[in-house]
mmCIF file with all atom_site columns, C-alpha atoms in Angstrom:
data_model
loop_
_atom_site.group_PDB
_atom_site.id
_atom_site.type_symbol
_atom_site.label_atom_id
_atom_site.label_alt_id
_atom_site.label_comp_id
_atom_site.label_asym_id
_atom_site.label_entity_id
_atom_site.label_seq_id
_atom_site.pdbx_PDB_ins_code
_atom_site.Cartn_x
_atom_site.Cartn_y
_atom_site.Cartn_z
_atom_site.occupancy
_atom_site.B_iso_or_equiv
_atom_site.pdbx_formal_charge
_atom_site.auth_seq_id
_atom_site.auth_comp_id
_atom_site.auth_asym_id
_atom_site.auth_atom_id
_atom_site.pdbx_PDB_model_num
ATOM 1   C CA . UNK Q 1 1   ? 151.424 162.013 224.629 1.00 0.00 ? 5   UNK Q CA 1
ATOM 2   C CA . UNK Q 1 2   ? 147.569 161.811 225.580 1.00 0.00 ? 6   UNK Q CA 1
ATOM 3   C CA . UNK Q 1 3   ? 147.141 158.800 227.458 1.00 0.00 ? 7   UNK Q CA 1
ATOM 4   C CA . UNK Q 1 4   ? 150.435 157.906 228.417 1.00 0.00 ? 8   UNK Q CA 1
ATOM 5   C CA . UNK Q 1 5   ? 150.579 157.863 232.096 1.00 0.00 ? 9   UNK Q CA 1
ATOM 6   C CA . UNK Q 1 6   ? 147.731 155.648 231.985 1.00 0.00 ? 10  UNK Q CA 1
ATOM 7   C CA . UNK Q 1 7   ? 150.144 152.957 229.966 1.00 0.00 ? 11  UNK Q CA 1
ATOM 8   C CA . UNK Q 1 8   ? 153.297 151.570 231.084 1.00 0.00 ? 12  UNK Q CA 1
ATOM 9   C CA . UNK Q 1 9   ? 154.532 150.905 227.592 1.00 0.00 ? 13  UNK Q CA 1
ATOM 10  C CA . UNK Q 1 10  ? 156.233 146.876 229.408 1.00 0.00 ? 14  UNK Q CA 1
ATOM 11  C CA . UNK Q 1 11  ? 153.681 144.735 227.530 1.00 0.00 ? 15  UNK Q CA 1
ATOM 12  C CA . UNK Q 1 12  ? 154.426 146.178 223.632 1.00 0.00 ? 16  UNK Q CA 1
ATOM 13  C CA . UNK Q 1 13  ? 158.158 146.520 223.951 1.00 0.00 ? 17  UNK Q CA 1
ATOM 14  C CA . UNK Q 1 14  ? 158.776 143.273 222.452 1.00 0.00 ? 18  UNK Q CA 1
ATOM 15  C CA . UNK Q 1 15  ? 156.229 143.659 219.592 1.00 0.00 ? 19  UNK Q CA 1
ATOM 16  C CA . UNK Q 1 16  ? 157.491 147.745 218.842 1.00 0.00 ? 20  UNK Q CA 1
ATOM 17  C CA . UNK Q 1 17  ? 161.422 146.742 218.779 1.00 0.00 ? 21  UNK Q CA 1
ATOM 18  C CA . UNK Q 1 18  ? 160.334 143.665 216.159 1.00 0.00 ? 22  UNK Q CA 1
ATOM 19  C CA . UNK Q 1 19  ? 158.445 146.252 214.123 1.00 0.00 ? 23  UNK Q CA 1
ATOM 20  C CA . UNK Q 1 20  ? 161.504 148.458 214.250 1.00 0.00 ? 24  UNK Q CA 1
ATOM 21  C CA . UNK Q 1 21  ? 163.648 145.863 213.217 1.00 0.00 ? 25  UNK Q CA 1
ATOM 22  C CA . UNK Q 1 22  ? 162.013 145.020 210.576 1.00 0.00 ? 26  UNK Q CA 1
ATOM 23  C CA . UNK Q 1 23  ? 161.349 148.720 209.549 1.00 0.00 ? 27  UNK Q CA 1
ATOM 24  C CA . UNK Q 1 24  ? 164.618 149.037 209.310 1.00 0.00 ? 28  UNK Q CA 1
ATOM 25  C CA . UNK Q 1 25  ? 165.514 146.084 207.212 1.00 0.00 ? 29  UNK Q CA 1
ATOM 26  C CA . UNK Q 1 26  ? 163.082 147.180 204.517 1.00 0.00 ? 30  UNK Q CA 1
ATOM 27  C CA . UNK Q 1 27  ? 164.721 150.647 204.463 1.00 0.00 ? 31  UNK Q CA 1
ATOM 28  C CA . UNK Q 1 28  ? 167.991 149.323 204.416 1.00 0.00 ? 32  UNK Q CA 1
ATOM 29  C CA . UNK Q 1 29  ? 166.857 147.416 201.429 1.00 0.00 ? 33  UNK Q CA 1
ATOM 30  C CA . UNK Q 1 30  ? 165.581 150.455 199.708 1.00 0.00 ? 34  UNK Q CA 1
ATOM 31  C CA . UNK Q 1 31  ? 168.578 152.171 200.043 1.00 0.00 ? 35  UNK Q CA 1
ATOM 32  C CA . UNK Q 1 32  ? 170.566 149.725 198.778 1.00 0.00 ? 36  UNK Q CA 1
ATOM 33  C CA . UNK Q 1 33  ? 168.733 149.650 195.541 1.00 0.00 ? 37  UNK Q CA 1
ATOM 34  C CA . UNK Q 1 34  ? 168.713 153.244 195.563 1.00 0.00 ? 38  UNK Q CA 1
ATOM 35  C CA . UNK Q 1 35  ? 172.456 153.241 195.807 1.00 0.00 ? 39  UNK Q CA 1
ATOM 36  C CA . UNK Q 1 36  ? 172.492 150.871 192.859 1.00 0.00 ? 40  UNK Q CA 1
ATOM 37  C CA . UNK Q 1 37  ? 175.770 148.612 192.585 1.00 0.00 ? 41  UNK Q CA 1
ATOM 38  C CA . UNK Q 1 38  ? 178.692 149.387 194.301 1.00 0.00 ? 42  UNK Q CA 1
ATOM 39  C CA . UNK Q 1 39  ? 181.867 150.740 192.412 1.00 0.00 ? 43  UNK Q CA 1
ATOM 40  C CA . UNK Q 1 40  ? 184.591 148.710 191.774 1.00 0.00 ? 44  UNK Q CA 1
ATOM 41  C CA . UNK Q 1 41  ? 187.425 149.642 194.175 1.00 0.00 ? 45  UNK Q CA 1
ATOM 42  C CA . UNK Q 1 42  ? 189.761 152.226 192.575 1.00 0.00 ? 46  UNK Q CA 1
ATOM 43  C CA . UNK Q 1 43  ? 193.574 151.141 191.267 1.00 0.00 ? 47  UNK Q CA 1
ATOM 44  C CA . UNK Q 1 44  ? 195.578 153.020 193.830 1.00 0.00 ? 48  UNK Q CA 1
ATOM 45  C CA . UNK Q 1 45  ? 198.657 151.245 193.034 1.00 0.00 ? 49  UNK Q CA 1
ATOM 46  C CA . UNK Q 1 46  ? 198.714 152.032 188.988 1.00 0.00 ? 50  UNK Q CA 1
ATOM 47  C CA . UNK Q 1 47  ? 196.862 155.690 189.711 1.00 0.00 ? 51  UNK Q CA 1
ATOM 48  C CA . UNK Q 1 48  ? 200.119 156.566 191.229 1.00 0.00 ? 52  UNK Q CA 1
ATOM 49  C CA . UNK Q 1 49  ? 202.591 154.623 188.298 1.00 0.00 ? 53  UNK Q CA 1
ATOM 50  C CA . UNK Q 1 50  ? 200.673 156.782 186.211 1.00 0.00 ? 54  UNK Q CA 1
ATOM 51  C CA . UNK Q 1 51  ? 201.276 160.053 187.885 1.00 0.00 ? 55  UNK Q CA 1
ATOM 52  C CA . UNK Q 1 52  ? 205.016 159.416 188.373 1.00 0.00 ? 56  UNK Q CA 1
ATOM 53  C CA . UNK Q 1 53  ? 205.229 158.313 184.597 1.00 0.00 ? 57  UNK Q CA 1
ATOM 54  C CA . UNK Q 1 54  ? 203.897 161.896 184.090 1.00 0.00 ? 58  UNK Q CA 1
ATOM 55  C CA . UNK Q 1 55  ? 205.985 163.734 186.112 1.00 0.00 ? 59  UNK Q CA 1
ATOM 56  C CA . UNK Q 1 56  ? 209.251 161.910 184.854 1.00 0.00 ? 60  UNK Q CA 1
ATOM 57  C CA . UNK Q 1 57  ? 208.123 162.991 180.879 1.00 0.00 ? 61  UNK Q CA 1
ATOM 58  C CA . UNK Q 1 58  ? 207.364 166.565 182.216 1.00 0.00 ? 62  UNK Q CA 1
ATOM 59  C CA . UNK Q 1 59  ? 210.704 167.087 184.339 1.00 0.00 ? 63  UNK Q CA 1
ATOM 60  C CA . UNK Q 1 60  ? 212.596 165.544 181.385 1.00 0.00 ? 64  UNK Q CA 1
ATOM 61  C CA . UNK Q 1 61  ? 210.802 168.320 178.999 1.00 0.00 ? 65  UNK Q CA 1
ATOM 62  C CA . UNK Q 1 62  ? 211.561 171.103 181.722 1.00 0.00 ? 66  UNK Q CA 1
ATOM 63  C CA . UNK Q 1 63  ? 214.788 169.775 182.420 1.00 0.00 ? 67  UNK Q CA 1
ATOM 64  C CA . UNK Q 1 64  ? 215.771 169.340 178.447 1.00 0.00 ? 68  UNK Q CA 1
ATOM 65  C CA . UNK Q 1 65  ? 215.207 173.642 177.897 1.00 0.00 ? 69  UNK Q CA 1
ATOM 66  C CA . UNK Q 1 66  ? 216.519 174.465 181.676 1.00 0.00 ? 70  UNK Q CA 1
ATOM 67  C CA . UNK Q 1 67  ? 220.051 172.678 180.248 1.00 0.00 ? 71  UNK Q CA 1
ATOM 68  C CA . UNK Q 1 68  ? 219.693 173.937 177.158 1.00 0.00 ? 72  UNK Q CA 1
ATOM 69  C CA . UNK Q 1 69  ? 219.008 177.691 178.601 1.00 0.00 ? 73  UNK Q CA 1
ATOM 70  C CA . UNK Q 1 70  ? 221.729 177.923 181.022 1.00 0.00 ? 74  UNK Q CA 1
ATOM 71  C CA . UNK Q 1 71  ? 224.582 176.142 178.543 1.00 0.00 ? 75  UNK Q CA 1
ATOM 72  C CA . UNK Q 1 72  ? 223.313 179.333 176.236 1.00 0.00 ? 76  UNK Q CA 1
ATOM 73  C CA . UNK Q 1 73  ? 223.600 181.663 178.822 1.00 0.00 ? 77  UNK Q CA 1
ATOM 74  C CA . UNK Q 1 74  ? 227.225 180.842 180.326 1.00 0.00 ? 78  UNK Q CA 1
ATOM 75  C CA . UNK Q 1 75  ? 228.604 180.432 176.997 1.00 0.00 ? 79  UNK Q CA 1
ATOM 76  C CA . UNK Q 1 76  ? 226.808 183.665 175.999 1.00 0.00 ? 80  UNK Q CA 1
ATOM 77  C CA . UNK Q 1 77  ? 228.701 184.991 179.649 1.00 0.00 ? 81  UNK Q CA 1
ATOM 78  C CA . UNK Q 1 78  ? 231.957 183.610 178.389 1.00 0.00 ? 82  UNK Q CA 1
ATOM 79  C CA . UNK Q 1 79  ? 232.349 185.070 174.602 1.00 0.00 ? 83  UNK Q CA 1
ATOM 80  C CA . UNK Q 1 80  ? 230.274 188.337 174.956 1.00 0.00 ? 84  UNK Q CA 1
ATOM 81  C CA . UNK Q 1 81  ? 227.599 187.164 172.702 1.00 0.00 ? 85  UNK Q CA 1
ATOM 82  C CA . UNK Q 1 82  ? 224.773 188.147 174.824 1.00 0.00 ? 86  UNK Q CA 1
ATOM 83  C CA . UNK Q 1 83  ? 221.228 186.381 173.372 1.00 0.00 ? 87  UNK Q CA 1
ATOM 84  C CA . UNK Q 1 84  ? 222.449 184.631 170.560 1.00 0.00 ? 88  UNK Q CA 1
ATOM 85  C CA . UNK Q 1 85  ? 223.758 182.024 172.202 1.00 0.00 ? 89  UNK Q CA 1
ATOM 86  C CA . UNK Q 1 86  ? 221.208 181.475 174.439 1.00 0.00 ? 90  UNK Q CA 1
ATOM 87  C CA . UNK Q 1 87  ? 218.190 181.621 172.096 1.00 0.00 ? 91  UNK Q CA 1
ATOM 88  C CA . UNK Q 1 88  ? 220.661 179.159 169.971 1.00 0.00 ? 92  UNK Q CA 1
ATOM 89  C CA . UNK Q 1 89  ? 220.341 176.389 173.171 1.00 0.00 ? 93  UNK Q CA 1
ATOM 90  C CA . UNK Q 1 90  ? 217.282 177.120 174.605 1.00 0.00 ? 94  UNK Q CA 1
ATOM 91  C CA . UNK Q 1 91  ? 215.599 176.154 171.198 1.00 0.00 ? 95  UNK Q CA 1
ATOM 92  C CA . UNK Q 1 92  ? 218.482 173.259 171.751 1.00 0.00 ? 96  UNK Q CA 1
ATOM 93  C CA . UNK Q 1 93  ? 217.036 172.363 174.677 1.00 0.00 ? 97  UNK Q CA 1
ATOM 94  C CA . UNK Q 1 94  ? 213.555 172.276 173.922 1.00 0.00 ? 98  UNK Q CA 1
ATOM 95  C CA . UNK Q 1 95  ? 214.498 169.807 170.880 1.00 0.00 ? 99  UNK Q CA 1
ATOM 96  C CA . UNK Q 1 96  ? 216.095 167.540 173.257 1.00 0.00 ? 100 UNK Q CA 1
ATOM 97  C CA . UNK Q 1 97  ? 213.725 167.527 175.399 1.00 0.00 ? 101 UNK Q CA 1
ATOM 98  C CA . UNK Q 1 98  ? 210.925 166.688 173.210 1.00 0.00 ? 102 UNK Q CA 1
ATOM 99  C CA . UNK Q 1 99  ? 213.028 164.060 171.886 1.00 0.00 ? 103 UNK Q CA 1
ATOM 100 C CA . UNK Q 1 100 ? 213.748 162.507 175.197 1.00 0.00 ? 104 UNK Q CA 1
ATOM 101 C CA . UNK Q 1 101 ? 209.858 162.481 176.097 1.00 0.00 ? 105 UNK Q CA 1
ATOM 102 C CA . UNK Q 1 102 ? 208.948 161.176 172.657 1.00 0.00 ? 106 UNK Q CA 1
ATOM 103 C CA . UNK Q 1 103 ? 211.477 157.951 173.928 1.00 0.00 ? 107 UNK Q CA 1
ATOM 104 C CA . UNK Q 1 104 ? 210.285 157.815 177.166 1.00 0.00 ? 108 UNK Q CA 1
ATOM 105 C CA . UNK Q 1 105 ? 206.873 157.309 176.118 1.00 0.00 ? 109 UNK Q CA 1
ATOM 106 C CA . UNK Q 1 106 ? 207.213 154.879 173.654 1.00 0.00 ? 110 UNK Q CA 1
ATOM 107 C CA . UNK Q 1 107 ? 209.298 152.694 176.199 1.00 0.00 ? 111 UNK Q CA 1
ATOM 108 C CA . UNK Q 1 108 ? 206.487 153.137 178.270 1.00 0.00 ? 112 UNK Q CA 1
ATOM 109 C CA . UNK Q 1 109 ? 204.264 152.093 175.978 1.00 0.00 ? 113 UNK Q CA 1
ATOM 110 C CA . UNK Q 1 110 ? 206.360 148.991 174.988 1.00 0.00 ? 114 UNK Q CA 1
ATOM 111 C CA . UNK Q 1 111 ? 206.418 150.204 171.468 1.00 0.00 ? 115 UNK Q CA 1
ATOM 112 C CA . UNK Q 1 112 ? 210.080 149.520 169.391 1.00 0.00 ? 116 UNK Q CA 1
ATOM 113 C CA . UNK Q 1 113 ? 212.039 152.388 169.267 1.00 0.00 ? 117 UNK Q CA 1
ATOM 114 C CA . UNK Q 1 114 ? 213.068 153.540 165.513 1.00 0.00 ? 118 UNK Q CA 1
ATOM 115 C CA . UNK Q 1 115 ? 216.002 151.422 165.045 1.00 0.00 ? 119 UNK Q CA 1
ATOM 116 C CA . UNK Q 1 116 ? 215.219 149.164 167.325 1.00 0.00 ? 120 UNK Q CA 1
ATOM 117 C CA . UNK Q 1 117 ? 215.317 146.136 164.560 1.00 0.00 ? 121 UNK Q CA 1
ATOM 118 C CA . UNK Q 1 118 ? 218.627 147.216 163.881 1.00 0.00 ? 122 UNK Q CA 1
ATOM 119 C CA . UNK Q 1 119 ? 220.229 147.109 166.889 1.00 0.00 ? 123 UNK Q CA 1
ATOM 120 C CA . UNK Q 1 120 ? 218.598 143.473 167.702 1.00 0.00 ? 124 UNK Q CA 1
ATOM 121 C CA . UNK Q 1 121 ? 220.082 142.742 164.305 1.00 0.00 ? 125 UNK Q CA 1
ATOM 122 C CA . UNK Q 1 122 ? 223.946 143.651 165.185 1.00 0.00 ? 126 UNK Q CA 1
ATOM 123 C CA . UNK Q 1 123 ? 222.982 142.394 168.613 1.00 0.00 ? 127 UNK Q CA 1
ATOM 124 C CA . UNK Q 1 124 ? 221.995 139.087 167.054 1.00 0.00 ? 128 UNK Q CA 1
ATOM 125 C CA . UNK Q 1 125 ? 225.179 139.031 164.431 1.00 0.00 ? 129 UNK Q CA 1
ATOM 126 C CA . UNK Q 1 126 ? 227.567 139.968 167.457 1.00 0.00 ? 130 UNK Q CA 1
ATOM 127 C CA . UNK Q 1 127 ? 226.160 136.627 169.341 1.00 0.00 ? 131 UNK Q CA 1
ATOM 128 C CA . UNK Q 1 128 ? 226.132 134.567 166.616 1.00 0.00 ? 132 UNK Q CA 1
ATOM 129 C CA . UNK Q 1 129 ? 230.293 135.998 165.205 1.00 0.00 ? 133 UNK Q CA 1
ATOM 130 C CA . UNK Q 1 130 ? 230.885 135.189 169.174 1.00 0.00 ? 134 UNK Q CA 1
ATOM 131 C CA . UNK Q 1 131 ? 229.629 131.925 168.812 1.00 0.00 ? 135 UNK Q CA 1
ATOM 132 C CA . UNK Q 1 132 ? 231.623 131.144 165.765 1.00 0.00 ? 136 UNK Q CA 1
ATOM 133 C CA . UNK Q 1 133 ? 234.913 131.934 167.027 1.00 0.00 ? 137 UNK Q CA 1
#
């Protein structure tokens, strides 16, 4: 700070605050490039359809053995049977529940069901028998 009682620092102020200005402009430049392009803003909406889509197929695969286990285990309760039973409807269960996810995901993914032509079919027959009549 040599010298700077002897300065009032009035007369520049205008000239240092353009300077500054336009410091900053040029650095706000360069971090904008540094930056690079901005991301595109994320799919909040269909982030969370996804995540409920994926808690639904693993409650239904959960929910599919749970069943299965505790049908085993009452029934293995009410004949004297002890793990037979159970074993029997926990494998049940898990089959069930495999199967249900397997048809929960294809309707998901829009994709015809095995059988589905079929049932159009007979759908199709029934409307056209009805129309007949």
């Amino acid at each position: 700070m040599a010298g700077a009682e002897n300065q009032s620092g009035a007369e520049n102020g205008e000239q240092d605050s353009e300077s500054i200005r336009r410091r900053l402009e040029t650095l706000d430049g360069k971090l904008r490039e540094a930056k690079g392009p901005s991301r595109p803003p994320v799919d909040t909406e269909g982030r969370g359809r996804a995540m409920g889509q994926a808690f639904k197929l693993s409650i239904e695969l959960v929910a599919g053995v749970a069943v299965g286990g505790f049908i085993g285990w009452a029934l293995d309760q009410l004949f004297g049977t002890k793990p037979i039973l159970m074993v029997v409807f926990l494998v049940l269960g898990a089959a069930s529940g495999i199967m249900n996810v397997i048809r929960t995901a294809k309707t998901m993914q829009g994709e015809p069901m095995p059988g589905h032509h079929l049932r159009t079919k007979a759908a199709r027959d029934a409307v056209a028998k009805d129309d007949e009549d």
